[in-house]
Amino acid sequence: MFSARTDKQCFFMCLAASQLLFILLLYRRGAASAFRGIFGGSPEWDYSKTQDVYTNLSLFIPDHRTVRAQYCPVSSPILVGPLTITFTETPSLKKIQLKNRYVTSGGYFSPRHCFGRYRTAVIIPHRNRESHLRTLLYYLHPFLQRQQLHYAIFVVHQAGNATFNRAKLLNIGVREALRYDDWDCLILHDVDLVPENDHNLYICDEYYPKHLSSAMDKFQYSLPYWAYFGGVSAVTPDQFMKINGFPNTYWGWGGEDDDIAMRIRLSGLSITRTPLSLGRYKMIPHDRDSGNEENSHRYTQLRNTRKNWRDDGMNSLEFHLLSREKTPLYTNITADIGDAPATPTEATKWRIF
Ligand code: BGN
């Protein structure tokens, strides 16, 4: 039997030992990283030391006799961390194909020595940005292979000269991608953003839409504002349907991402984000596109999101599909999405405040 006194002694000794351990940890690892170690935060990354995204990639492709027997591990063992990204030359499609020999028609890939645990569709809205698309494909294919995903890339091309409509193209991309496979995760990806760290996983959060591009170089690697949801995001098909997809009525630059962020909240969900240290992206430098002028209606539209989001989205999506084509590196969806209305429609009607 222990006496009350020995109990007390033991308590104080344990307290002293744990304090000593804590001080030692702070001393050896620095206060910030010790806190992260203890409370499970994300590690710091050293972006001055980067690796080629193709490093040893071919070594992880087994020979044809290997039989896949099990699921890939939850965390891929072949990630390299910070990646070397340069925009000095635009790679040719041929070069990208040669470096990605196991990508099949339509831009599909499945890990060859294990069963991919996650099924991810990457959807890229596009018009007149061929060189950006090639640069993105050059980095994205090996990036996704390192993550051991079962994936495919869909490029949604807006035909004609009407004003660009990013959110409507994303709606079309989702509708089309879901014809091809039972995706766990839809990645909505701007064509000019290249991820800088392959630990930024292109998989969805089970509960909430996830913003992946939380730290872009053009915003000095931080969020431009708290509710920002532009660039690259990940939603499950269920989350996407719950928010009625994206608005179809934002023609030109700006506001549609803010509308998406609002509809996420209005439908009772919230936004989760990749930590800033991991969600880093480089933007391919370019001038403002012609045909994507600032949307001057966006302020009014955003004031009406609460009223309109249930009627403007996947349940009101209309377009003419011009082609579905499987190219070696991606599935190309070309659509005529109509033109911006000359006068505001019911959904975007001006209101006097
Ligand atoms: C915001 C735009 C976003 C854009 C970011 C970053 C608007 C609506 C104003 C109420 N939002 O200002 O669409 O992604 O800048 O460039 O313009």
Short mmCIF file of C-alpha atoms and ligand atoms in Angstrom, two decimals:
data_model
loop_
_atom_site.label_atom_id
_atom_site.label_comp_id
_atom_site.label_asym_id
_atom_site.label_seq_id
_atom_site.Cartn_x
_atom_site.Cartn_y
_atom_site.Cartn_z
CA MET A 1 0.00 0.00 0.00
CA PHE A 2 1.29 3.44 -0.88
CA SER A 3 0.95 6.16 1.67
CA ALA A 4 -0.44 9.58 0.80
CA ARG A 5 3.10 10.92 1.16
CA THR A 6 4.66 8.58 -1.43
CA ASP A 7 1.76 9.37 -3.76
CA LYS A 8 2.53 13.06 -3.46
CA GLN A 9 6.26 12.47 -4.01
CA CYS A 10 5.53 10.40 -7.06
CA PHE A 11 3.21 13.10 -8.45
CA PHE A 12 5.85 15.81 -8.07
CA MET A 13 8.57 13.62 -9.57
CA CYS A 14 6.41 12.87 -12.60
CA LEU A 15 5.59 16.55 -12.96
CA ALA A 16 9.29 17.50 -12.78
CA ALA A 17 10.24 14.75 -15.28
CA SER A 18 7.57 15.83 -17.79
CA GLN A 19 8.64 19.46 -17.46
CA LEU A 20 12.26 18.46 -18.04
CA LEU A 21 11.24 16.47 -21.11
CA PHE A 22 9.27 19.42 -22.44
CA ILE A 23 12.21 21.84 -21.94
CA LEU A 24 14.53 19.35 -23.65
CA LEU A 25 12.17 19.11 -26.61
CA LEU A 26 11.96 22.90 -26.93
CA TYR A 27 15.71 23.14 -26.72
CA ARG A 28 16.45 20.46 -29.33
CA ARG A 29 13.75 21.20 -31.92
CA GLY A 30 12.78 24.82 -31.46
CA ALA A 31 9.53 25.85 -29.81
CA ALA A 32 7.39 25.86 -32.97
CA SER A 33 8.34 22.43 -34.24
CA ALA A 34 8.14 20.90 -30.75
CA PHE A 35 4.57 22.16 -30.45
CA ARG A 36 3.78 20.71 -33.86
CA GLY A 37 5.36 17.39 -32.89
CA ILE A 38 3.33 17.20 -29.73
CA PHE A 39 0.02 18.49 -31.01
CA GLY A 40 0.22 16.92 -34.45
CA GLY A 41 0.50 19.94 -36.79
CA SER A 42 2.01 19.78 -40.28
CA PRO A 43 5.80 19.69 -40.74
CA GLU A 44 7.77 22.64 -42.05
CA TRP A 45 8.97 22.25 -45.64
CA ASP A 46 12.20 23.58 -47.02
CA TYR A 47 11.33 24.99 -50.44
CA SER A 48 14.95 25.92 -51.13
CA LYS A 49 15.62 22.19 -51.60
CA THR A 50 13.39 20.85 -54.36
CA GLN A 51 13.24 17.64 -56.40
CA ASP A 52 12.32 16.85 -59.98
CA VAL A 53 8.77 15.46 -59.97
CA TYR A 54 9.97 12.66 -62.30
CA THR A 55 12.75 11.52 -59.90
CA ASN A 56 12.93 7.70 -60.04
CA LEU A 57 9.32 7.51 -61.16
CA SER A 58 10.06 4.68 -63.60
CA LEU A 59 11.58 2.64 -60.74
CA PHE A 60 8.16 2.43 -59.16
CA ILE A 61 6.62 0.85 -62.23
CA PRO A 62 6.95 -2.96 -61.90
CA ASP A 63 7.52 -5.23 -64.86
CA HIS A 64 4.57 -6.78 -66.63
CA ARG A 65 4.69 -10.03 -64.61
CA THR A 66 3.87 -8.29 -61.35
CA VAL A 67 0.35 -9.05 -60.15
CA ARG A 68 -1.47 -6.44 -58.11
CA ALA A 69 -2.52 -8.09 -54.87
CA GLN A 70 -3.46 -5.35 -52.48
CA TYR A 71 -4.57 -1.78 -52.02
CA CYS A 72 -1.94 0.94 -52.11
CA PRO A 73 -0.91 2.19 -48.67
CA VAL A 74 -2.92 5.05 -47.14
CA SER A 75 0.09 7.34 -47.51
CA SER A 76 2.13 6.86 -50.63
CA PRO A 77 5.77 5.89 -49.97
CA ILE A 78 7.03 7.57 -53.15
CA LEU A 79 6.34 11.22 -52.44
CA VAL A 80 9.31 13.59 -52.63
CA GLY A 81 8.01 16.84 -51.07
CA PRO A 82 8.87 20.25 -52.58
CA LEU A 83 9.13 20.12 -56.38
CA THR A 84 11.26 21.99 -58.88
CA ILE A 85 8.88 24.01 -61.08
CA THR A 86 10.18 26.15 -63.94
CA PHE A 87 8.37 27.83 -66.81
CA THR A 88 11.31 28.52 -69.12
CA GLU A 89 10.22 26.14 -71.88
CA THR A 90 6.85 24.63 -72.70
CA PRO A 91 7.16 20.83 -73.06
CA SER A 92 5.69 19.22 -76.17
CA LEU A 93 2.80 16.74 -75.86
CA LYS A 94 5.12 14.07 -77.29
CA LYS A 95 7.68 14.66 -74.54
CA ILE A 96 5.01 14.48 -71.85
CA GLN A 97 3.70 11.22 -73.31
CA LEU A 98 7.16 9.69 -73.39
CA LYS A 99 7.74 10.57 -69.76
CA ASN A 100 4.37 9.14 -68.71
CA ARG A 101 4.31 5.78 -70.42
CA TYR A 102 1.62 4.26 -68.27
CA VAL A 103 -0.95 6.97 -68.75
CA THR A 104 -3.62 5.51 -71.02
CA SER A 105 -5.98 7.04 -73.56
CA GLY A 106 -8.12 9.82 -72.10
CA GLY A 107 -5.45 10.70 -69.51
CA TYR A 108 -6.20 7.73 -67.26
CA PHE A 109 -3.80 6.12 -64.82
CA SER A 110 -4.07 3.35 -62.26
CA PRO A 111 -1.16 2.33 -60.01
CA ARG A 112 0.37 -0.85 -61.41
CA HIS A 113 1.61 -2.64 -58.32
CA CYS A 114 -1.31 -1.95 -55.97
CA PHE A 115 -4.97 -1.00 -56.29
CA GLY A 116 -5.43 2.75 -56.11
CA ARG A 117 -7.28 3.55 -52.90
CA TYR A 118 -8.75 6.82 -54.20
CA ARG A 119 -10.46 7.61 -57.51
CA THR A 120 -9.84 11.20 -58.52
CA ALA A 121 -11.05 13.17 -61.57
CA VAL A 122 -9.16 16.39 -62.32
CA ILE A 123 -11.32 18.89 -64.24
CA ILE A 124 -9.68 21.83 -66.01
CA PRO A 125 -11.72 24.61 -67.68
CA HIS A 126 -9.94 25.83 -70.78
CA ARG A 127 -9.81 28.12 -73.79
CA ASN A 128 -6.83 29.37 -75.79
CA ARG A 129 -4.27 28.34 -73.19
CA GLU A 130 -2.58 25.41 -74.98
CA SER A 131 0.90 26.18 -73.68
CA HIS A 132 -0.35 26.48 -70.07
CA LEU A 133 -2.17 23.20 -70.47
CA ARG A 134 0.98 21.44 -71.65
CA THR A 135 3.01 22.83 -68.74
CA LEU A 136 0.34 21.77 -66.26
CA LEU A 137 0.08 18.25 -67.75
CA TYR A 138 3.86 17.88 -67.62
CA TYR A 139 3.84 18.43 -63.84
CA LEU A 140 0.43 17.03 -62.94
CA HIS A 141 0.71 13.52 -64.39
CA PRO A 142 3.80 12.47 -62.40
CA PHE A 143 2.49 14.38 -59.35
CA LEU A 144 -0.69 12.27 -59.35
CA GLN A 145 1.22 9.05 -60.05
CA ARG A 146 3.44 9.68 -57.03
CA GLN A 147 0.26 9.93 -54.94
CA GLN A 148 -0.73 6.45 -56.22
CA LEU A 149 -4.17 7.63 -57.25
CA HIS A 150 -6.48 6.04 -59.76
CA TYR A 151 -7.10 9.19 -61.76
CA ALA A 152 -8.10 10.81 -65.04
CA ILE A 153 -7.76 14.35 -66.39
CA PHE A 154 -10.69 16.09 -68.10
CA VAL A 155 -10.20 19.32 -70.01
CA VAL A 156 -13.43 21.23 -70.65
CA HIS A 157 -13.02 23.45 -73.64
CA GLN A 158 -15.35 26.41 -74.26
CA ALA A 159 -16.09 26.64 -77.99
CA GLY A 160 -16.72 29.97 -79.72
CA ASN A 161 -15.88 33.52 -78.76
CA ALA A 162 -18.41 34.21 -76.06
CA THR A 163 -17.16 35.55 -72.73
CA PHE A 164 -15.40 32.85 -70.69
CA ASN A 165 -17.48 31.14 -68.01
CA ARG A 166 -15.24 29.15 -65.67
CA ALA A 167 -17.91 27.92 -63.24
CA LYS A 168 -20.28 26.68 -65.97
CA LEU A 169 -17.40 24.79 -67.61
CA LEU A 170 -16.69 23.14 -64.25
CA ASN A 171 -20.34 22.06 -63.98
CA ILE A 172 -20.09 20.51 -67.45
CA GLY A 173 -16.81 18.83 -66.50
CA VAL A 174 -18.39 17.22 -63.45
CA ARG A 175 -21.45 16.02 -65.37
CA GLU A 176 -19.25 14.51 -68.09
CA ALA A 177 -16.57 13.05 -65.79
CA LEU A 178 -19.24 11.19 -63.82
CA ARG A 179 -20.22 9.34 -67.01
CA TYR A 180 -16.82 7.70 -67.11
CA ASP A 181 -16.24 6.49 -63.56
CA ASP A 182 -17.50 6.46 -60.02
CA TRP A 183 -15.14 9.18 -58.76
CA ASP A 184 -14.48 9.64 -55.04
CA CYS A 185 -13.16 13.10 -55.60
CA LEU A 186 -13.48 15.90 -58.16
CA ILE A 187 -10.53 18.30 -58.37
CA LEU A 188 -11.50 21.63 -59.93
CA HIS A 189 -8.27 22.98 -61.33
CA ASP A 190 -7.25 26.26 -62.97
CA VAL A 191 -5.00 25.67 -65.97
CA ASP A 192 -2.30 28.10 -64.86
CA LEU A 193 -1.60 26.78 -61.36
CA VAL A 194 1.10 24.19 -60.70
CA PRO A 195 1.34 22.50 -57.27
CA GLU A 196 4.73 22.76 -55.58
CA ASN A 197 4.57 19.88 -53.11
CA ASP A 198 3.38 16.34 -53.87
CA HIS A 199 2.26 15.87 -50.25
CA ASN A 200 -0.64 18.17 -51.15
CA LEU A 201 -2.89 15.20 -51.80
CA TYR A 202 -5.52 15.34 -54.53
CA ILE A 203 -8.08 13.50 -52.42
CA CYS A 204 -11.26 14.83 -50.84
CA ASP A 205 -12.20 15.52 -47.27
CA GLU A 206 -15.01 13.21 -46.27
CA TYR A 207 -17.11 16.02 -44.77
CA TYR A 208 -16.29 19.37 -46.35
CA PRO A 209 -15.22 20.92 -49.66
CA LYS A 210 -11.48 21.50 -49.53
CA HIS A 211 -9.49 24.45 -50.84
CA LEU A 212 -6.14 23.14 -52.05
CA SER A 213 -4.47 26.28 -53.42
CA SER A 214 -4.26 28.08 -50.10
CA ALA A 215 -0.81 29.59 -50.79
CA MET A 216 -0.17 30.92 -54.31
CA ASP A 217 3.01 32.71 -55.24
CA LYS A 218 0.99 35.60 -56.71
CA PHE A 219 -0.48 36.23 -53.25
CA GLN A 220 2.91 35.90 -51.52
CA TYR A 221 2.05 32.37 -50.41
CA SER A 222 -0.88 33.32 -48.25
CA LEU A 223 -4.65 33.70 -48.65
CA PRO A 224 -5.68 36.97 -50.32
CA TYR A 225 -8.71 37.04 -47.99
CA TRP A 226 -10.23 34.73 -45.46
CA ALA A 227 -13.08 33.29 -47.59
CA TYR A 228 -11.01 32.82 -50.77
CA PHE A 229 -11.95 29.65 -52.69
CA GLY A 230 -10.32 30.26 -56.11
CA GLY A 231 -7.70 28.25 -57.99
CA VAL A 232 -7.80 24.57 -57.08
CA SER A 233 -10.36 22.81 -54.91
CA ALA A 234 -11.56 19.29 -54.12
CA VAL A 235 -15.16 18.21 -53.62
CA THR A 236 -16.86 14.84 -53.48
CA PRO A 237 -19.75 14.29 -55.93
CA ASP A 238 -22.12 14.38 -52.93
CA GLN A 239 -20.77 17.70 -51.67
CA PHE A 240 -20.97 19.09 -55.21
CA MET A 241 -24.63 18.08 -55.58
CA LYS A 242 -25.47 19.35 -52.11
CA ILE A 243 -24.41 22.88 -53.11
CA ASN A 244 -26.24 22.50 -56.46
CA GLY A 245 -22.88 22.62 -58.26
CA PHE A 246 -21.52 25.98 -59.29
CA PRO A 247 -23.33 29.05 -60.68
CA ASN A 248 -23.85 29.11 -64.48
CA THR A 249 -24.37 32.85 -64.65
CA TYR A 250 -20.93 34.38 -63.97
CA TRP A 251 -19.57 35.44 -67.37
CA GLY A 252 -16.03 36.85 -67.35
CA TRP A 253 -13.50 37.33 -64.57
CA GLY A 254 -14.30 37.35 -60.89
CA GLY A 255 -16.87 36.53 -58.26
CA GLU A 256 -17.81 32.95 -59.20
CA ASP A 257 -15.39 31.52 -56.63
CA ASP A 258 -16.90 33.76 -53.96
CA ASP A 259 -20.36 32.53 -54.99
CA ILE A 260 -19.15 28.94 -54.60
CA ALA A 261 -17.76 29.72 -51.14
CA MET A 262 -21.12 31.25 -50.20
CA ARG A 263 -23.18 28.35 -51.47
CA ILE A 264 -21.00 26.00 -49.44
CA ARG A 265 -21.93 27.88 -46.28
CA LEU A 266 -25.57 28.39 -47.30
CA SER A 267 -25.99 24.65 -47.75
CA GLY A 268 -24.73 24.03 -44.21
CA LEU A 269 -21.19 22.90 -45.12
CA SER A 270 -17.95 24.70 -44.39
CA ILE A 271 -14.57 24.97 -46.12
CA THR A 272 -11.51 23.03 -45.11
CA ARG A 273 -8.05 23.97 -46.42
CA THR A 274 -4.66 22.51 -47.10
CA PRO A 275 -2.25 24.19 -44.63
CA LEU A 276 -0.38 27.14 -46.13
CA SER A 277 2.96 25.35 -45.84
CA LEU A 278 1.65 22.62 -48.15
CA GLY A 279 -0.91 24.32 -50.38
CA ARG A 280 1.73 26.16 -52.38
CA TYR A 281 1.22 26.81 -56.11
CA LYS A 282 3.16 28.63 -58.79
CA MET A 283 1.11 30.57 -61.32
CA ILE A 284 2.28 30.40 -64.95
CA PRO A 285 2.86 34.06 -65.80
CA HIS A 286 0.45 35.52 -68.39
CA ASP A 287 -1.48 38.64 -69.37
CA ARG A 288 -5.24 38.96 -68.85
CA ASP A 289 -7.07 36.94 -71.58
CA SER A 290 -9.21 38.64 -74.13
CA GLY A 291 -12.74 37.23 -73.85
CA ASN A 292 -12.49 37.09 -70.07
CA GLU A 293 -13.17 40.68 -69.14
CA GLU A 294 -14.12 41.61 -65.60
CA ASN A 295 -17.68 40.66 -64.78
CA SER A 296 -19.23 43.98 -63.83
CA HIS A 297 -22.40 42.28 -62.50
CA ARG A 298 -20.54 40.24 -59.93
CA TYR A 299 -21.20 42.46 -56.92
CA THR A 300 -24.94 42.40 -57.55
CA GLN A 301 -24.87 38.70 -58.30
CA LEU A 302 -23.11 37.97 -55.04
CA ARG A 303 -25.73 39.93 -53.12
CA ASN A 304 -28.32 37.61 -54.65
CA THR A 305 -26.55 34.30 -54.08
CA ARG A 306 -28.58 33.52 -50.99
CA LYS A 307 -31.76 33.92 -53.05
CA ASN A 308 -30.55 32.21 -56.23
CA TRP A 309 -28.20 29.36 -55.42
CA ARG A 310 -30.90 26.70 -55.33
CA ASP A 311 -32.09 27.61 -58.85
CA ASP A 312 -28.78 28.38 -60.58
CA GLY A 313 -26.41 25.42 -60.75
CA MET A 314 -26.46 21.78 -61.75
CA ASN A 315 -30.27 21.74 -61.82
CA SER A 316 -30.34 24.53 -64.44
CA LEU A 317 -27.27 23.53 -66.48
CA GLU A 318 -27.80 23.71 -70.27
CA PHE A 319 -25.18 23.38 -72.98
CA HIS A 320 -24.51 21.73 -76.33
CA LEU A 321 -21.89 19.05 -76.21
CA LEU A 322 -19.81 19.35 -79.41
CA SER A 323 -17.34 16.51 -78.78
CA ARG A 324 -15.91 14.05 -76.31
CA GLU A 325 -12.49 12.96 -77.37
CA LYS A 326 -9.91 10.75 -75.68
CA THR A 327 -6.45 12.16 -76.37
CA PRO A 328 -3.33 10.41 -75.03
CA LEU A 329 -2.96 12.75 -72.03
CA TYR A 330 -6.54 13.89 -71.24
CA THR A 331 -10.20 13.54 -72.14
CA ASN A 332 -11.27 16.61 -74.08
CA ILE A 333 -14.85 17.80 -73.67
CA THR A 334 -15.82 20.62 -76.04
CA ALA A 335 -19.04 22.47 -75.36
CA ASP A 336 -21.02 25.37 -76.73
CA ILE A 337 -22.23 27.04 -73.55
CA GLY A 338 -24.10 29.93 -75.18
CA ASP A 339 -23.42 33.58 -74.61
CA ALA A 340 -23.70 35.98 -71.71
CA PRO A 341 -27.24 37.39 -71.70
CA ALA A 342 -27.47 40.90 -73.12
CA THR A 343 -29.88 41.83 -70.37
CA PRO A 344 -29.66 40.19 -66.98
CA THR A 345 -31.74 37.03 -66.63
CA GLU A 346 -34.07 36.27 -63.75
CA ALA A 347 -31.20 34.62 -61.94
CA THR A 348 -28.93 37.65 -62.17
CA LYS A 349 -31.57 40.38 -62.10
CA TRP A 350 -30.37 43.75 -60.87
CA ARG A 351 -31.82 44.92 -57.63
CA ILE A 352 -31.83 48.43 -56.35
CA PHE A 353 -30.43 48.51 -52.81
C1 BGN B 1 -11.52 38.66 -55.75
C2 BGN B 1 -12.50 38.14 -56.78
C3 BGN B 1 -12.29 36.68 -56.96
C4 BGN B 1 -10.83 36.41 -57.32
C5 BGN B 1 -9.94 37.00 -56.22
C6 BGN B 1 -8.47 36.79 -56.46
C7 BGN B 1 -14.58 39.46 -56.77
C8 BGN B 1 -15.93 39.68 -56.15
C9 BGN B 1 -15.92 40.97 -55.39
C10 BGN B 1 -17.03 41.11 -54.40
N1 BGN B 1 -13.88 38.42 -56.32
O1 BGN B 1 -11.68 40.01 -55.56
O2 BGN B 1 -13.14 36.19 -57.95
O3 BGN B 1 -10.59 35.03 -57.43
O4 BGN B 1 -10.21 38.37 -56.13
O5 BGN B 1 -8.02 37.33 -57.64
O6 BGN B 1 -14.19 40.24 -57.62
#
